[in-house]
Structures are given as structure tokens and as C-alpha cells.
Short mmCIF file of C-alpha atoms in Angstrom, two decimals:
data_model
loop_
_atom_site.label_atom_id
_atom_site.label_comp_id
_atom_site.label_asym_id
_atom_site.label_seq_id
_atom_site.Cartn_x
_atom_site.Cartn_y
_atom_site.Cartn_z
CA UNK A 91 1.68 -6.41 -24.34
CA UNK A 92 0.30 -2.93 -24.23
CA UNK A 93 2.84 -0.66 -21.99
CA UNK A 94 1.56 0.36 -18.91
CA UNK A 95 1.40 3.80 -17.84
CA UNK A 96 2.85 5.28 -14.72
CA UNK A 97 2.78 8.13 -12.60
CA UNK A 98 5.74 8.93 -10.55
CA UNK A 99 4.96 10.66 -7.27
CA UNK A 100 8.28 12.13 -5.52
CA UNK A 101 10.84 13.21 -7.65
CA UNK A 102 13.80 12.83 -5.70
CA UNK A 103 14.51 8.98 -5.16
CA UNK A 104 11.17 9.06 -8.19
CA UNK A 105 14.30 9.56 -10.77
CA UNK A 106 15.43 6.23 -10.30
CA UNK A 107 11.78 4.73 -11.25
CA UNK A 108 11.33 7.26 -14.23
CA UNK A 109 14.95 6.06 -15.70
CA UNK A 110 13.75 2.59 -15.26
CA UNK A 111 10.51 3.17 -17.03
CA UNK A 112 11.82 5.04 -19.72
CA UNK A 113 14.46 2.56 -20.32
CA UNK A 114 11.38 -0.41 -20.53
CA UNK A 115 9.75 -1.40 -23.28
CA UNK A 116 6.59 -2.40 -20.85
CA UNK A 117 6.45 0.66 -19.52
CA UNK A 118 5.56 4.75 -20.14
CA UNK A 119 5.56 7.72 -18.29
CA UNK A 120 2.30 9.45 -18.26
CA UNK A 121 3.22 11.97 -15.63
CA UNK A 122 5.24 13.34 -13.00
CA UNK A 123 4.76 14.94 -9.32
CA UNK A 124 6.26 16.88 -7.41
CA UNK A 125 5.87 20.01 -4.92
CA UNK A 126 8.48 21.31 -5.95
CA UNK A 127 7.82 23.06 -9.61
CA UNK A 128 11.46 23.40 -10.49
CA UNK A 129 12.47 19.81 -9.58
CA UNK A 130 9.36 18.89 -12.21
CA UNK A 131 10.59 21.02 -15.00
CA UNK A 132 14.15 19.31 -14.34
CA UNK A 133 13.34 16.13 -14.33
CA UNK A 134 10.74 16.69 -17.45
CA UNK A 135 13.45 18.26 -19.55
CA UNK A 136 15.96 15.20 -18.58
CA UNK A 137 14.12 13.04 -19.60
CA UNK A 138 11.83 14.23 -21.96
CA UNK A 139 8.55 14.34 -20.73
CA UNK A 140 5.47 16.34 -21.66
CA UNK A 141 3.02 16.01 -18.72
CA UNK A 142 4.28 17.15 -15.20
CA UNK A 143 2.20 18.53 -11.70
CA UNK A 144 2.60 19.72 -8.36
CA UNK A 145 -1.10 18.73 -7.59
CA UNK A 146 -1.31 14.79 -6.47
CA UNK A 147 -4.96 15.34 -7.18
CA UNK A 148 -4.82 15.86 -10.96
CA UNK A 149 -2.27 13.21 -11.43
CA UNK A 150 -4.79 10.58 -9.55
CA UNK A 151 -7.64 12.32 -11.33
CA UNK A 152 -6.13 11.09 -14.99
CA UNK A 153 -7.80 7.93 -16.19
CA UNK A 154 -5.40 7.08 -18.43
CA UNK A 155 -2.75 5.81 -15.47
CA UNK A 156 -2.44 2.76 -14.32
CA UNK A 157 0.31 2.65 -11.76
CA UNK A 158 1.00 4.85 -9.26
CA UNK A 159 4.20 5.09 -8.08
CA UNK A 160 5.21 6.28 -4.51
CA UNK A 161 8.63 7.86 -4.20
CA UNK A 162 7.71 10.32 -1.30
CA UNK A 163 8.96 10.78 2.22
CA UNK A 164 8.51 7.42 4.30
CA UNK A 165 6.37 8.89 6.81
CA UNK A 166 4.16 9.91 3.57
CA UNK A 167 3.56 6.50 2.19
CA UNK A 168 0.66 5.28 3.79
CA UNK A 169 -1.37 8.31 2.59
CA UNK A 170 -0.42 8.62 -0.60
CA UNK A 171 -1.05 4.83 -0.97
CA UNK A 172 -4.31 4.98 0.59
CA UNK A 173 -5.08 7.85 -1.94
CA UNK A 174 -4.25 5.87 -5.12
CA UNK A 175 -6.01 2.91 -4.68
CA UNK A 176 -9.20 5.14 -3.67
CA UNK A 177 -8.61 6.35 -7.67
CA UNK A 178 -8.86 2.89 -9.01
CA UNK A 179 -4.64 3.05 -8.99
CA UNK A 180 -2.55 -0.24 -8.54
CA UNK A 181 0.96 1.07 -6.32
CA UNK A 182 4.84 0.38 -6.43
CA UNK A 183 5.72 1.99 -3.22
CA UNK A 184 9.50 2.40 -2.14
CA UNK A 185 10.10 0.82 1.10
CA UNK A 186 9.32 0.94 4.02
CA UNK A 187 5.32 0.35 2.80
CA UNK A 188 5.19 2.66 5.72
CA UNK A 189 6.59 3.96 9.31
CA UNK A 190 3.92 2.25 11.42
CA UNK A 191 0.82 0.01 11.04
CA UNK A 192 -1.99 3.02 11.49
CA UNK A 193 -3.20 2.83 7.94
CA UNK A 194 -2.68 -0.81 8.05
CA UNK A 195 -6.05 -2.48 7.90
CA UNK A 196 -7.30 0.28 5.54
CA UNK A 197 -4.99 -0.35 2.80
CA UNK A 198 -5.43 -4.25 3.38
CA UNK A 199 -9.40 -3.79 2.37
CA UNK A 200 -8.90 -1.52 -0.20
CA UNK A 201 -6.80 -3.72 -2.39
CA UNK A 202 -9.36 -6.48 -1.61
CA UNK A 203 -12.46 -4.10 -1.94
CA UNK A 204 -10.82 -2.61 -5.46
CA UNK A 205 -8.93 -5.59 -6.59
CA UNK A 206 -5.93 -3.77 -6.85
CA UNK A 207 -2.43 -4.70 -6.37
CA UNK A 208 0.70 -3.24 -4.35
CA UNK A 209 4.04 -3.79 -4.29
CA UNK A 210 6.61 -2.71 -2.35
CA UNK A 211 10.05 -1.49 -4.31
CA UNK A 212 12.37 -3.82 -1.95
CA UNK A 213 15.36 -3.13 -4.55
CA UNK A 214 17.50 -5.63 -2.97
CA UNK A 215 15.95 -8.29 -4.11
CA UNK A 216 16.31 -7.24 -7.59
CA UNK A 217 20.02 -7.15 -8.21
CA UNK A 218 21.97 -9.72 -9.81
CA UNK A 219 24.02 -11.16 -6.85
CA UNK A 220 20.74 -11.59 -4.80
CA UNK A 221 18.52 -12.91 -8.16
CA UNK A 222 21.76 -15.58 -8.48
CA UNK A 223 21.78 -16.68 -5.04
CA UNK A 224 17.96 -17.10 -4.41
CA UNK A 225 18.25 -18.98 -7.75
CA UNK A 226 20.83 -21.34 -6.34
CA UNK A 227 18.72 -21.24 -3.30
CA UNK A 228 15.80 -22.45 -4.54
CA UNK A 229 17.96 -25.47 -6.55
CA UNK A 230 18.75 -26.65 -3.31
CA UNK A 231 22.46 -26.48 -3.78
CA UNK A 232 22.73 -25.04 -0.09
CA UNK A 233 20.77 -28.07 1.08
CA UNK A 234 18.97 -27.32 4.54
CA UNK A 235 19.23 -23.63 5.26
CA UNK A 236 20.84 -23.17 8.88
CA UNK A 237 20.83 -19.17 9.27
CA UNK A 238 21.05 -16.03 7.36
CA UNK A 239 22.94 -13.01 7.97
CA UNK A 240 22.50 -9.85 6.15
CA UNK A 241 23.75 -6.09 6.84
CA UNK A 242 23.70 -2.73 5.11
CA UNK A 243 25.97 -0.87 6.33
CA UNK A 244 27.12 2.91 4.82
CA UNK A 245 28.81 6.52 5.59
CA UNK A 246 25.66 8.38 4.53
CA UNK A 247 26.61 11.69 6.57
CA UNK A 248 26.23 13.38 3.38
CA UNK A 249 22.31 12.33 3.85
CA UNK A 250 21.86 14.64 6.62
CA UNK A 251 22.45 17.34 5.42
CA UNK A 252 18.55 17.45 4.78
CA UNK A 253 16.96 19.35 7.39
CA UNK A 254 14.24 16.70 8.36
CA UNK A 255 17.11 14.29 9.45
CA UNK A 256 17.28 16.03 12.69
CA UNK A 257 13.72 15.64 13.47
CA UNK A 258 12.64 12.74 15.87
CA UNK A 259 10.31 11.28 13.30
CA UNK A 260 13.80 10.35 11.41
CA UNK A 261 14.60 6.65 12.08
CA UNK A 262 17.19 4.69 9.97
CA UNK A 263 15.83 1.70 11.08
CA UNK A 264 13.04 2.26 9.15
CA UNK A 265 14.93 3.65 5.65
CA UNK A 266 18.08 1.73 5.71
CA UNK A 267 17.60 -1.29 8.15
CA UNK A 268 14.47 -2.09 6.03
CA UNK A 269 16.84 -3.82 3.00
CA UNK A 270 18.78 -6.45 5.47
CA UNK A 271 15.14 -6.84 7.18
CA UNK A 272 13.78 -7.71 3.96
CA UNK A 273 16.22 -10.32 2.80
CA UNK A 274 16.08 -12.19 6.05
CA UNK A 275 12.17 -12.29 5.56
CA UNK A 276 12.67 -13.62 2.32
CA UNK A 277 14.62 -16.68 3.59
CA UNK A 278 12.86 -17.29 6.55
CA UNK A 279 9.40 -15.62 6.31
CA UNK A 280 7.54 -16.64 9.52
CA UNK A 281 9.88 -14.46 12.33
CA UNK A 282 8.57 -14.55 15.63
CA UNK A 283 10.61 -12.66 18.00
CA UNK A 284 13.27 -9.89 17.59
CA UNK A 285 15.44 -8.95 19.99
CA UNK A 286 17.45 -5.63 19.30
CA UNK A 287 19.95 -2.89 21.06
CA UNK A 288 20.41 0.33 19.16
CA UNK A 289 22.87 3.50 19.20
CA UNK A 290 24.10 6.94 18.13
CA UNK A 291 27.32 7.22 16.84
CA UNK A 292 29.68 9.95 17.50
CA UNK A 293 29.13 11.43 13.95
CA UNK A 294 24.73 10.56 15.10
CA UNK A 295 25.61 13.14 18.00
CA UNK A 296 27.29 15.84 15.05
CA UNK A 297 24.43 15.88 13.14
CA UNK A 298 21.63 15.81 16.27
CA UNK A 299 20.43 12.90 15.00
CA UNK A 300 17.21 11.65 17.63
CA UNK A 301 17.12 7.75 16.65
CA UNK A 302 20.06 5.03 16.60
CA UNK A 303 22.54 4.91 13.25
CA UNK A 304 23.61 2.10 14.66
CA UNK A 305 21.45 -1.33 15.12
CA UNK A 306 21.80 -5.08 15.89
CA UNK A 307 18.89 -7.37 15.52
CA UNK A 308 18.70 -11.37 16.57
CA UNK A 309 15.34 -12.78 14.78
CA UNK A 310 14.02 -16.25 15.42
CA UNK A 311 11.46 -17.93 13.47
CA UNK A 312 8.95 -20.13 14.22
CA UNK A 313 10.76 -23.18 13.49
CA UNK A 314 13.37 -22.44 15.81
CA UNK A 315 16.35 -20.96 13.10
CA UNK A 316 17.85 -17.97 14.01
CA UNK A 317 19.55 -15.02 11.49
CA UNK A 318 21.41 -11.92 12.33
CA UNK A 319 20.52 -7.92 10.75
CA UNK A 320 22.93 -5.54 11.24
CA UNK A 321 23.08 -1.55 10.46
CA UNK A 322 25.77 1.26 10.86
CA UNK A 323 24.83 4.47 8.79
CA UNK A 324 27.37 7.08 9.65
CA UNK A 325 30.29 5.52 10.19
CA UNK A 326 33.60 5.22 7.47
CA UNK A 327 33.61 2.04 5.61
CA UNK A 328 36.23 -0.76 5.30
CA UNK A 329 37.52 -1.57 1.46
CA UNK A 330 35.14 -3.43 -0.71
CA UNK A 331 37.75 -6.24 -0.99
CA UNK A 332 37.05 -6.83 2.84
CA UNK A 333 33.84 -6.00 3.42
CA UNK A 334 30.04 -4.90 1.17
CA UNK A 335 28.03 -1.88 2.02
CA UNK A 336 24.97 -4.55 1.62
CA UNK A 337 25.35 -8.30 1.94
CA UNK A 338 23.50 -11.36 2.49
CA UNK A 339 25.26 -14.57 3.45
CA UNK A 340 23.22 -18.19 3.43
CA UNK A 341 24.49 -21.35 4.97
CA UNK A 342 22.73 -24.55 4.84
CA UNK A 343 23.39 -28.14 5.31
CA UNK A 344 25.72 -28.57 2.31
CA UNK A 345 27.39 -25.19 1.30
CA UNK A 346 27.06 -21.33 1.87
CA UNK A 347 26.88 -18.08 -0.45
CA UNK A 348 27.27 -14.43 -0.15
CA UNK A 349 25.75 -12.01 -2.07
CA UNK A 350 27.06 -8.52 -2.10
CA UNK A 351 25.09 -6.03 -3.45
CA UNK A 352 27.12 -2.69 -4.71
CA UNK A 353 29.83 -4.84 -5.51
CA UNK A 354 28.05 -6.58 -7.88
CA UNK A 355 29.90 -9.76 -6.21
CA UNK A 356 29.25 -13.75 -5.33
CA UNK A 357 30.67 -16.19 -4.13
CA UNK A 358 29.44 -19.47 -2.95
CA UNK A 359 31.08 -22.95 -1.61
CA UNK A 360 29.11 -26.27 -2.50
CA UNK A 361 30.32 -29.69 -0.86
CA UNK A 362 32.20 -31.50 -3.43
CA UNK A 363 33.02 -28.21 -5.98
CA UNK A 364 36.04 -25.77 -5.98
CA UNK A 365 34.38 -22.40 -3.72
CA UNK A 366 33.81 -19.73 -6.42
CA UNK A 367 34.20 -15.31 -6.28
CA UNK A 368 33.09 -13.76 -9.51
CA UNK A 369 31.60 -10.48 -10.50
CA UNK A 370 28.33 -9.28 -12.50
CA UNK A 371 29.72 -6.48 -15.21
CA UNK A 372 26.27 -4.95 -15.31
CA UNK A 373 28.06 -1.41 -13.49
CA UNK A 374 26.28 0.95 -16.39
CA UNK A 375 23.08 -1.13 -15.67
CA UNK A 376 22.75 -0.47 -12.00
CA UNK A 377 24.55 2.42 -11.47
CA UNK A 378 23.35 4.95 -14.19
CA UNK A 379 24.29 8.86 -12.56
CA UNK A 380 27.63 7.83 -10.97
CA UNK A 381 28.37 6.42 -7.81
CA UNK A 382 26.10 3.79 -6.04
CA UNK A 383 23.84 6.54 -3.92
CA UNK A 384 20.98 6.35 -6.62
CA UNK A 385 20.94 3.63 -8.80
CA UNK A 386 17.72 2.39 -11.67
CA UNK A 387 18.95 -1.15 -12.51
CA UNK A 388 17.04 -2.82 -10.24
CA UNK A 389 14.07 -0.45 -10.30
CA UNK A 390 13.83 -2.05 -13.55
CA UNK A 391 13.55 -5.27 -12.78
CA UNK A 392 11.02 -4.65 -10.58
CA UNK A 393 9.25 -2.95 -12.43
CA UNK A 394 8.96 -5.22 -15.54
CA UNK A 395 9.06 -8.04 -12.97
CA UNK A 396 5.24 -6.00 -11.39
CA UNK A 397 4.00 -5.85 -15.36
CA UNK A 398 4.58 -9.64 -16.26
CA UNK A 399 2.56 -10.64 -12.85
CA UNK A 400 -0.21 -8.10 -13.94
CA UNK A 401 -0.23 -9.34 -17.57
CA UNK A 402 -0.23 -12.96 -16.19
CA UNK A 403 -3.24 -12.23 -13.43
CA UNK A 404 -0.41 -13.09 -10.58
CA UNK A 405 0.65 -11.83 -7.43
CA UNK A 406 4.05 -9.67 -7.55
CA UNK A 407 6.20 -10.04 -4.03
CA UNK A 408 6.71 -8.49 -1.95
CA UNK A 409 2.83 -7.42 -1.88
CA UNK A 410 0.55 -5.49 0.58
CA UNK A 411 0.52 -8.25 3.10
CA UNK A 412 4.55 -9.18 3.13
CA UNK A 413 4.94 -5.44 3.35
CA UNK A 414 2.92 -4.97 6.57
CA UNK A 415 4.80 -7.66 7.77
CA UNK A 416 7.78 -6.49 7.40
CA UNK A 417 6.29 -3.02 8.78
CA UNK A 418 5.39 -4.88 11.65
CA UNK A 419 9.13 -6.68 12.65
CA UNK A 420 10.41 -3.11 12.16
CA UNK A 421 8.46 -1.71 14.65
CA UNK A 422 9.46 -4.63 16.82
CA UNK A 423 12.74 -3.76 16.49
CA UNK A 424 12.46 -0.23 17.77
CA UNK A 425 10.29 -1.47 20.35
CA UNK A 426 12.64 -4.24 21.24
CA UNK A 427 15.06 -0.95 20.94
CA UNK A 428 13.14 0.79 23.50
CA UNK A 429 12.38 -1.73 25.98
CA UNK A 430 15.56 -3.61 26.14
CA UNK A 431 13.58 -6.77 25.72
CA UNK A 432 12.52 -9.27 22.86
CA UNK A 433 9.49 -8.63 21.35
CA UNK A 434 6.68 -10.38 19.42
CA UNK A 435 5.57 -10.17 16.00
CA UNK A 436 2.10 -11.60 16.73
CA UNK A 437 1.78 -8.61 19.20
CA UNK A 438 2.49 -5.88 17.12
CA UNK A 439 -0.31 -7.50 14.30
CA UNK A 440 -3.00 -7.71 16.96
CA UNK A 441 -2.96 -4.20 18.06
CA UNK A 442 -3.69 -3.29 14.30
CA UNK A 443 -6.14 -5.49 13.97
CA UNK A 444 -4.70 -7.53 11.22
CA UNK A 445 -4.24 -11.60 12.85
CA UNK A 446 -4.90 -12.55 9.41
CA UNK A 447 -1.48 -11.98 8.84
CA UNK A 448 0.00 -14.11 11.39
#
């Protein structure tokens, strides 16, 4: 398979993806972007790249890349997106796809009207505990799924230290309750209704933060389960041998299973079988400039993951449409948030003009 060639916009969080594709043998990098000059020489020299710009323009201009890949600001996405598929461009996009459904409809046509694909970078479904459970999942060795609760919870006070975190535009609903959104979606795809309540820590207050660090969500499906999302952002954490940062926990009709994401940690009790903890030694993998803040493991799953469905003519998940979804029960949330009341998905689609979806 020939290796496809990427451009990295966003060189931040983008160091993550260029580690990933560096590391893949389905995968070059044709060129970096960034504003910032310096950042681009940086990252060049660490990892040995020739071709680097501040200008978006000349990156999209290059015919020789196929994948564009958006590592910007959230509230950037859309039009960066927008701007790569209008250059013939298929997109891996970090989540959120995007902080609101404006741009919505527009970058639905385009990857109909250009035949191009997106996908959104929903890491979480890429690491090992969460590929083993949906695996045992998808066996049916949970039998009926009842509910599903997942959570990311973190002290990321170090994170705002960045000036824009004090802006109102900020929302950590839509950067860090997005994982624990996503995993619930993938386990019960059709949500309905969410009904949320949302707050500023003490340590919010410190840093003048203008949107909740704190946020619980109910969602119910259209089938009538219910699952549970939970997010604290600011706040100390417990020990990792009584609690995970991220987790996702399943229970069905014949066992449950818990799948803890920095930990690298599972565990899972089937009827009839002894319960079972064990741990994924893939540390180096994941975790590849110390500590567990930036991470390229997953990155390159997804990644080679996006090349075989292109090589195979298939559709990569999450895509355009699961991503405005998921765009969609966010901004339910903070609506829900606002209003003190549960609110529809169906709602939130209609205003933006894209039913289809429902």
C-alpha cells in the first residue's frame, strides 16, 4: 500500500499525530503548520522533517497531500475543515468536530459533493482497554446491555495557565466531556434526551474560569436505556488503585466490564467465570514524552485504522455524520446546562437543518 501523505495543522496537540505518523509504515509527513514559526522549526528538527509553514494556504495548495489533519483550537475546527475539503483534502480532525453546528450542513455536502471522507480523532476509542472491551462487547459475553457509565475526570489546572482559558468561549464540556460523550454514543448510538446540571469549582473561580469544570449528564435513548457521563477538570484526583482519570463501565444481562483508560486496566465479570483485573504493558506505546498529558499510541491506531478503510473503499468511524451528532448532544448538554431542563437531540438537528441525521 502506497503511504499516505499528511499534513499536520496545529502543532501543539499536532505532535501527537506527527509521532504517530512517523512511527507508521502507512503513513508520511509531507508538511507541517503552524503560526507560530519557532514551534515549526521545533517540531521539524524533532522529528526530522524538511517541509514546514505558517501559511494554511500553501500547505492546502500542495497536491501531493492527501490528509489533512486538524490539530487547531476547537473553536477553529469547523473552518479549517471546511477549508480542506474545498482543496480536494480528506480530514482527521481532533475532537470536538466542532463547538456548535453553524458549519454543520456545509461540511455534510462537501464530503458528499467531493467524495471525501472525515474522521474525527475520538482517541478513546483507540486504546487497548476500550479496543478489548468493545471486542468482548460485540462477542456478546455481556449479553443484553443494561446501561453504560463513563467519566473523565482530571486536575488539569496546569491547562489554564493558557490565556484563552479565561475567555467565555472556553467550555470543558466541549474539550474534555467530549471523550465520556463519545463512548456512551458508541454503546448506545440513538440518545434522545439529556438532562444535565453543571458547576465551577473553587479552583474554576481561581483561574476565572466562565463555563462549568464540573458536569453531570443523564442520557436516554430511544429504546428506553439510560447511561450516566460525568466530568470534574480541576479538582485533585483519588489513587489509580481506586479510581481512573477515564473509564467506561458496561453491564448487561450476563456480566459487566470496565475499561480504564490511562491505567491501561480491565477487568470484567462473566456469569459462570472467575471476575478478572489485568493490565496492557503497552506504557512506551501510549505514553511516548512522559506522563499521560500527551500521548501518540492511540493516534496511531487511528490513524492506520483511517488508511485501511481508505485502501478498502470503507467508511472509518466516527465519520462526519457521528461527529455532528455527537456535536449536537453536546450542545444539549450546555443547553440542558442553561435551562435547568432536559433537552432534545432531534431539536438541536432541526435548527441546523440536518433531520437526515435523526
Amino acid at each position: 500500500m502506497k503511504k499516505l501523505r499528511l499534513g499536520v495543522l496545529g502543532l501543539g496537540e499536532g505532535r501527537s499525530i506527527i509521532s504517530a505518523a512517523t512511527n507508521s509504515d502507512l503513513w508520511e509527513v509531507a508538511m507541517i503548520c503552524d503560526l507560530n514559526e519557532a514551534l515549526c522549526r521545533e517540531m521539524a528538527e524533532k522529528f526530522t522533517l524538511s517541509s514546514w509553514t505558517s501559511s494554511y494556504e500553501q500547505m492546502l495548495s500542495d497536491p501531493s497531500i492527501d490528509v489533512i489533519g486538524v490539530y487547531t483550537p476547537d473553536h477553529l475546527h469547523a473552518a479549517h475543515i471546511e477549508a480542506a475539503l474545498r482543496a480536494g483534502k480528506h480530514v482527521i480532525c481532533t475532537k470536538p468536530l466542532m463547538m456548535d453546528l453553524t458549519e454543520g450542513r456545509a461540511i455534510l455536502d462537501l464530503t458528499k459533493e467531493k467524495d471525501l471522507k472525515v474522521f474525527v480523532g475520538q482517541s478513546t476509542r483507540f486504546f487497548s482497554p476500550m479496543i478489548h472491551q468493545r471486542k468482548a462487547f460485540e462477542q456478546g459475553k455481556l449479553g443484553v446491555l443494561a446501561t453504560v457509565e463513563a467519566a473523565y475526570n482530571a486536575d488539569h489546572r496546569w491547562f489554564m495557565e493558557k490565556p484563552w482559558t479565561a475567555s467565555k468561549a472556553f467550555k470543558w464540556l466541549f474539550g474534555g466531556l467530549s471523550h465520556p460523550l463519545d463512548l456512551i454514543r458508541w454503546y448506545l448510538p440513538e440518545i434522545e434526551e439529556v438532562m444535565a446540571y453543571g458547576d465551577i469549582s473553587a479552583n474554576g473561580r481561581d483561574c476565572n474560569l466562565k463555563n462549568p469544570d464540573i458536569i453531570q449528564v443523564i442520557v436516554r435513548a430511544k429504546d428506553g436505556r439510560i447511561a450516566r457521563i460525568s466530568g470534574t477538570y480541576l479538582c485533585p484526583l483519588p489513587p489509580e488503585e481506586r479510581d481512573s482519570g477515564m473509564t467506561c463501565i458496561l453491564r448487561g444481562s450476563k456480566g459487566s466490564s470496565q475499561a480504564d483508560y490511562h491505567e491501561l486496566r480491565y477487568a470484567e465479570h462473566i456469569e459462570g467465570e472467575s471476575p478478572a483485573v489485568y493490565r496492557f504493558p503497552e506504557e512506551e506505546y501510549y505514553f511516548r514524552f512522559g506522563g499521560t498529558s500527551h500521548h501518540a499510541g492511540e493516534y496511531q491506531n487511528y490513524i492506520e485504522y483511517f488508511a485501511r478503510c481508505l485502501q478498502k473503499g470503507e467508511t472509518p468511524y466516527p465519520n462526519a455524520q457521528e461527529g455532528l451528532i455527537t456535536v449536537a448532544c453536546l450542545m444539549a448538554v450546555d443547553r440542558s446546562i442553561q435551562s435547568g431542563r432536559p433537552v432534545k437531540i432531534e431539536e438541536i438537528l432541526k435548527e441546523h437543518r440536518l433531520e437526515e441525521l435523526i
